[in-house]
Amino acid sequence: MPASPSTARAINDRLALRLLQQEGPLTAGQLKQLTGLSRPTVADLVERLTAAGLIAVVGESGEQRRGPNARVHGIVADRAHLAALDVRTEGVTVVVADLLGTELARASVPIADDSGTGPAVEQAVALVERAAKEAGADRLHTVAIGAPGLIDPATGELRDSSGLPAWHRRLVAALGERLPARVLVENETNLAALAEQRDGAARDRDTFVLLWLGLGTGAAVVLDGHLRRGASGGTGEIGFLPVPGTATVPSATDCEGGFHSLAGAAAVTALAEAHGLTAEAVAGEPYAATLVRAAAGLPSSGTTAPAAGRGLSARRADPRASFLDALADRVALGVASVVAVLDPGRVVLGGEVGQAGGEELAVRVGRRLAVMSPLPTEVRASGLGGAAVLHGALLRAREVAQDELFAPQAR
């Protein structure tokens, strides 16, 4: 059946807004060309969107022709302000942006292990409020939070997870209570995958897996362009994956003995020490990532090779390369299991350790995977590095805010 006039108007309005979001400011003529709509239809939708406060004239075209230049229309960026949070065990980083995603303010605060739930939550909420004030935002429309842990698919809430600070769950509720904003929470690995798909190492793929290597391990699964969370929100809990090379097997309450025991930060640190590598700690970076970064020859290392006489054999003359090879062997076990089930075609290595290894680690893992699996799979390093979670959270906040603001107006 043909769409009703009101439905057709809504479809045309959203199409025009999406084009203005993707292409930037456009003239009515350009909107006509890109949408295929008639000139009167475009004129009507421009009038509607302007009256709704969603678009405004932002300039004139520079075309050299007789008569007045055409007016250029753009989305009103300050129609809504958004906040994106990257919540870690040791602190919080927040970015405040406008509706187009332009960053207006950024701030971070460390939170000590012994801060207590109440004080930790207050520090984080105050940080968001200060950042919003600095950005000139009277109020925030949408706040998107990226945090470790499982998200309940039924409620959208962060589950109570052992090993994670209690203030993480309380923060989500506190932001909802203190701010007149819509507050969303998503697993950090899932947000990193959304960012990599939009602007990173998977931007040309609609099916891929992001493997998170950090303090813990995890994976985000994108199939046919859609992020998959699973029946209980547990898709990608690869830390519990039973793998060879561990002393035991994981249980329902403890991932010790699973892939986590081979590729989590503590295991990576122990592996580096077994190869005689040490490092000077880098503020804000897990020690395991510092070791891997230096072994891969990337900046900000401080890693030193072991001195002579510390048990090195001749075949381990280059401990850095030997360490990366051993780490790649471990990572490839987890990757091969994921590939055997999902056949994603591409695996992106993210998280602090995956980012620290860069292409040096990705190439090594790819070579081992090619020997272990018959399924052709590219292994890539993260294209966004440590910014992936915040970038993904901001994309999620923009998506939700735009869906609401671009919805047909009640008449």
PDB file of N, CA and C in Angstrom, residues 211-262:
ATOM      1  N   LEU A 211      38.305  -8.652  19.044  1.00  0.00           N
ATOM      2  CA  LEU A 211      38.823  -9.379  20.205  1.00  0.00           C
ATOM      3  C   LEU A 211      39.457  -8.375  21.157  1.00  0.00           C
ATOM      4  N   TRP A 212      38.932  -8.321  22.379  1.00  0.00           N
ATOM      5  CA  TRP A 212      39.412  -7.361  23.381  1.00  0.00           C
ATOM      6  C   TRP A 212      40.461  -8.036  24.244  1.00  0.00           C
ATOM      7  N   LEU A 213      41.653  -7.453  24.247  1.00  0.00           N
ATOM      8  CA  LEU A 213      42.750  -7.940  25.072  1.00  0.00           C
ATOM      9  C   LEU A 213      43.173  -6.805  25.995  1.00  0.00           C
ATOM     10  N   GLY A 214      42.782  -6.914  27.248  1.00  0.00           N
ATOM     11  CA  GLY A 214      43.104  -5.870  28.215  1.00  0.00           C
ATOM     12  C   GLY A 214      43.312  -6.487  29.576  1.00  0.00           C
ATOM     13  N   LEU A 215      42.777  -5.860  30.610  1.00  0.00           N
ATOM     14  CA  LEU A 215      42.855  -6.471  31.938  1.00  0.00           C
ATOM     15  C   LEU A 215      42.185  -7.840  31.908  1.00  0.00           C
ATOM     16  N   GLY A 216      41.102  -7.920  31.169  1.00  0.00           N
ATOM     17  CA  GLY A 216      40.450  -9.192  30.897  1.00  0.00           C
ATOM     18  C   GLY A 216      40.371  -9.405  29.403  1.00  0.00           C
ATOM     19  N   THR A 217      39.622 -10.408  28.989  1.00  0.00           N
ATOM     20  CA  THR A 217      39.445 -10.672  27.565  1.00  0.00           C
ATOM     21  C   THR A 217      37.963 -10.710  27.235  1.00  0.00           C
ATOM     22  N   GLY A 218      37.642 -10.381  26.013  1.00  0.00           N
ATOM     23  CA  GLY A 218      36.255 -10.410  25.565  1.00  0.00           C
ATOM     24  C   GLY A 218      36.216 -10.295  24.063  1.00  0.00           C
ATOM     25  N   ALA A 219      35.031 -10.353  23.507  1.00  0.00           N
ATOM     26  CA  ALA A 219      34.873 -10.222  22.068  1.00  0.00           C
ATOM     27  C   ALA A 219      33.534  -9.581  21.770  1.00  0.00           C
ATOM     28  N   ALA A 220      33.503  -8.809  20.702  1.00  0.00           N
ATOM     29  CA  ALA A 220      32.254  -8.255  20.183  1.00  0.00           C
ATOM     30  C   ALA A 220      32.015  -8.863  18.813  1.00  0.00           C
ATOM     31  N   VAL A 221      30.790  -9.263  18.561  1.00  0.00           N
ATOM     32  CA  VAL A 221      30.439  -9.962  17.323  1.00  0.00           C
ATOM     33  C   VAL A 221      29.483  -9.105  16.503  1.00  0.00           C
ATOM     34  N   VAL A 222      29.889  -8.768  15.291  1.00  0.00           N
ATOM     35  CA  VAL A 222      29.031  -8.030  14.360  1.00  0.00           C
ATOM     36  C   VAL A 222      28.786  -8.936  13.156  1.00  0.00           C
ATOM     37  N   LEU A 223      27.521  -9.286  12.945  1.00  0.00           N
ATOM     38  CA  LEU A 223      27.137 -10.166  11.841  1.00  0.00           C
ATOM     39  C   LEU A 223      26.134  -9.449  10.952  1.00  0.00           C
ATOM     40  N   ASP A 224      26.419  -9.392   9.675  1.00  0.00           N
ATOM     41  CA  ASP A 224      25.519  -8.750   8.710  1.00  0.00           C
ATOM     42  C   ASP A 224      25.162  -7.322   9.130  1.00  0.00           C
ATOM     43  N   GLY A 225      26.146  -6.628   9.682  1.00  0.00           N
ATOM     44  CA  GLY A 225      25.955  -5.234  10.054  1.00  0.00           C
ATOM     45  C   GLY A 225      25.324  -4.993  11.399  1.00  0.00           C
ATOM     46  N   HIS A 226      24.986  -6.059  12.124  1.00  0.00           N
ATOM     47  CA  HIS A 226      24.308  -5.905  13.417  1.00  0.00           C
ATOM     48  C   HIS A 226      25.153  -6.469  14.553  1.00  0.00           C
ATOM     49  N   LEU A 227      25.234  -5.720  15.634  1.00  0.00           N
ATOM     50  CA  LEU A 227      25.906  -6.180  16.836  1.00  0.00           C
ATOM     51  C   LEU A 227      25.064  -7.258  17.498  1.00  0.00           C
ATOM     52  N   ARG A 228      25.667  -8.395  17.806  1.00  0.00           N
ATOM     53  CA  ARG A 228      24.943  -9.512  18.407  1.00  0.00           C
ATOM     54  C   ARG A 228      25.280  -9.618  19.886  1.00  0.00           C
ATOM     55  N   ARG A 229      24.254  -9.625  20.736  1.00  0.00           N
ATOM     56  CA  ARG A 229      24.462  -9.663  22.184  1.00  0.00           C
ATOM     57  C   ARG A 229      24.156 -11.023  22.795  1.00  0.00           C
ATOM     58  N   GLY A 230      23.350 -11.836  22.147  1.00  0.00           N
ATOM     59  CA  GLY A 230      23.004 -13.138  22.688  1.00  0.00           C
ATOM     60  C   GLY A 230      21.776 -13.084  23.577  1.00  0.00           C
ATOM     61  N   ALA A 231      21.272 -14.262  23.952  1.00  0.00           N
ATOM     62  CA  ALA A 231      20.042 -14.363  24.736  1.00  0.00           C
ATOM     63  C   ALA A 231      20.166 -13.720  26.102  1.00  0.00           C
ATOM     64  N   SER A 232      21.341 -13.794  26.712  1.00  0.00           N
ATOM     65  CA  SER A 232      21.533 -13.236  28.056  1.00  0.00           C
ATOM     66  C   SER A 232      22.505 -12.059  28.063  1.00  0.00           C
ATOM     67  N   GLY A 233      22.896 -11.597  26.888  1.00  0.00           N
ATOM     68  CA  GLY A 233      23.855 -10.501  26.811  1.00  0.00           C
ATOM     69  C   GLY A 233      25.290 -10.959  26.894  1.00  0.00           C
ATOM     70  N   GLY A 234      25.519 -12.272  26.828  1.00  0.00           N
ATOM     71  CA  GLY A 234      26.856 -12.805  27.057  1.00  0.00           C
ATOM     72  C   GLY A 234      27.653 -13.166  25.820  1.00  0.00           C
ATOM     73  N   THR A 235      27.180 -12.802  24.636  1.00  0.00           N
ATOM     74  CA  THR A 235      27.970 -13.079  23.436  1.00  0.00           C
ATOM     75  C   THR A 235      29.354 -12.447  23.563  1.00  0.00           C
ATOM     76  N   GLY A 236      30.387 -13.249  23.308  1.00  0.00           N
ATOM     77  CA  GLY A 236      31.749 -12.716  23.366  1.00  0.00           C
ATOM     78  C   GLY A 236      32.459 -12.902  24.683  1.00  0.00           C
ATOM     79  N   GLU A 237      31.854 -13.631  25.631  1.00  0.00           N
ATOM     80  CA  GLU A 237      32.538 -13.872  26.903  1.00  0.00           C
ATOM     81  C   GLU A 237      33.634 -14.927  26.690  1.00  0.00           C
ATOM     82  N   ILE A 238      34.614 -14.558  25.899  1.00  0.00           N
ATOM     83  CA  ILE A 238      35.634 -15.499  25.463  1.00  0.00           C
ATOM     84  C   ILE A 238      36.617 -15.848  26.575  1.00  0.00           C
ATOM     85  N   GLY A 239      36.620 -15.085  27.655  1.00  0.00           N
ATOM     86  CA  GLY A 239      37.492 -15.407  28.774  1.00  0.00           C
ATOM     87  C   GLY A 239      37.190 -16.773  29.364  1.00  0.00           C
ATOM     88  N   PHE A 240      35.929 -17.228  29.217  1.00  0.00           N
ATOM     89  CA  PHE A 240      35.522 -18.528  29.744  1.00  0.00           C
ATOM     90  C   PHE A 240      35.770 -19.660  28.751  1.00  0.00           C
ATOM     91  N   LEU A 241      36.301 -19.343  27.590  1.00  0.00           N
ATOM     92  CA  LEU A 241      36.520 -20.360  26.562  1.00  0.00           C
ATOM     93  C   LEU A 241      37.586 -21.359  27.005  1.00  0.00           C
ATOM     94  N   PRO A 242      37.258 -22.664  27.088  1.00  0.00           N
ATOM     95  CA  PRO A 242      38.292 -23.650  27.433  1.00  0.00           C
ATOM     96  C   PRO A 242      39.300 -23.762  26.285  1.00  0.00           C
ATOM     97  N   VAL A 243      40.561 -23.675  26.610  1.00  0.00           N
ATOM     98  CA  VAL A 243      41.626 -23.754  25.608  1.00  0.00           C
ATOM     99  C   VAL A 243      42.749 -24.632  26.141  1.00  0.00           C
ATOM    100  N   PRO A 244      43.540 -25.216  25.252  1.00  0.00           N
ATOM    101  CA  PRO A 244      44.705 -25.975  25.715  1.00  0.00           C
ATOM    102  C   PRO A 244      45.747 -25.028  26.293  1.00  0.00           C
ATOM    103  N   GLY A 245      46.580 -25.556  27.156  1.00  0.00           N
ATOM    104  CA  GLY A 245      47.670 -24.763  27.710  1.00  0.00           C
ATOM    105  C   GLY A 245      47.413 -24.196  29.079  1.00  0.00           C
ATOM    106  N   THR A 246      46.246 -24.484  29.665  1.00  0.00           N
ATOM    107  CA  THR A 246      45.960 -24.013  31.017  1.00  0.00           C
ATOM    108  C   THR A 246      45.940 -25.208  31.972  1.00  0.00           C
ATOM    109  N   ALA A 247      46.092 -24.917  33.256  1.00  0.00           N
ATOM    110  CA  ALA A 247      46.210 -25.991  34.240  1.00  0.00           C
ATOM    111  C   ALA A 247      44.862 -26.594  34.613  1.00  0.00           C
ATOM    112  N   THR A 248      43.779 -25.862  34.347  1.00  0.00           N
ATOM    113  CA  THR A 248      42.447 -26.342  34.731  1.00  0.00           C
ATOM    114  C   THR A 248      41.440 -25.870  33.695  1.00  0.00           C
ATOM    115  N   VAL A 249      40.169 -25.975  34.002  1.00  0.00           N
ATOM    116  CA  VAL A 249      39.126 -25.478  33.103  1.00  0.00           C
ATOM    117  C   VAL A 249      38.299 -24.446  33.853  1.00  0.00           C
ATOM    118  N   PRO A 250      37.673 -23.500  33.132  1.00  0.00           N
ATOM    119  CA  PRO A 250      36.887 -22.474  33.818  1.00  0.00           C
ATOM    120  C   PRO A 250      35.614 -23.055  34.415  1.00  0.00           C
ATOM    121  N   SER A 251      35.025 -22.298  35.328  1.00  0.00           N
ATOM    122  CA  SER A 251      33.742 -22.691  35.921  1.00  0.00           C
ATOM    123  C   SER A 251      32.713 -21.619  35.603  1.00  0.00           C
ATOM    124  N   ALA A 252      31.487 -21.838  36.036  1.00  0.00           N
ATOM    125  CA  ALA A 252      30.417 -20.874  35.776  1.00  0.00           C
ATOM    126  C   ALA A 252      30.640 -19.555  36.495  1.00  0.00           C
ATOM    127  N   THR A 253      31.470 -19.565  37.529  1.00  0.00           N
ATOM    128  CA  THR A 253      31.695 -18.356  38.320  1.00  0.00           C
ATOM    129  C   THR A 253      33.110 -17.823  38.234  1.00  0.00           C
ATOM    130  N   ASP A 254      34.002 -18.509  37.513  1.00  0.00           N
ATOM    131  CA  ASP A 254      35.404 -18.095  37.467  1.00  0.00           C
ATOM    132  C   ASP A 254      35.998 -18.485  36.114  1.00  0.00           C
ATOM    133  N   CYS A 255      36.541 -17.496  35.395  1.00  0.00           N
ATOM    134  CA  CYS A 255      37.117 -17.776  34.080  1.00  0.00           C
ATOM    135  C   CYS A 255      38.561 -18.265  34.168  1.00  0.00           C
ATOM    136  N   GLU A 256      39.082 -18.408  35.376  1.00  0.00           N
ATOM    137  CA  GLU A 256      40.435 -18.949  35.531  1.00  0.00           C
ATOM    138  C   GLU A 256      40.492 -20.341  34.928  1.00  0.00           C
ATOM    139  N   GLY A 257      41.471 -20.572  34.084  1.00  0.00           N
ATOM    140  CA  GLY A 257      41.573 -21.832  33.374  1.00  0.00           C
ATOM    141  C   GLY A 257      41.050 -21.747  31.955  1.00  0.00           C
ATOM    142  N   GLY A 258      40.389 -20.630  31.627  1.00  0.00           N
ATOM    143  CA  GLY A 258      39.913 -20.393  30.270  1.00  0.00           C
ATOM    144  C   GLY A 258      40.899 -19.538  29.498  1.00  0.00           C
ATOM    145  N   PHE A 259      40.448 -18.984  28.379  1.00  0.00           N
ATOM    146  CA  PHE A 259      41.304 -18.137  27.548  1.00  0.00           C
ATOM    147  C   PHE A 259      41.855 -16.957  28.330  1.00  0.00           C
ATOM    148  N   HIS A 260      41.104 -16.478  29.311  1.00  0.00           N
ATOM    149  CA  HIS A 260      41.577 -15.388  30.172  1.00  0.00           C
ATOM    150  C   HIS A 260      42.927 -15.719  30.800  1.00  0.00           C
ATOM    151  N   SER A 261      43.123 -16.991  31.165  1.00  0.00           N
ATOM    152  CA  SER A 261      44.370 -17.390  31.829  1.00  0.00           C
ATOM    153  C   SER A 261      45.562 -17.359  30.886  1.00  0.00           C
ATOM    154  N   LEU A 262      45.299 -17.301  29.589  1.00  0.00           N
ATOM    155  CA  LEU A 262      46.389 -17.214  28.620  1.00  0.00           C
ATOM    156  C   LEU A 262      46.620 -15.796  28.123  1.00  0.00           C
TER     157      LEU A 262
END
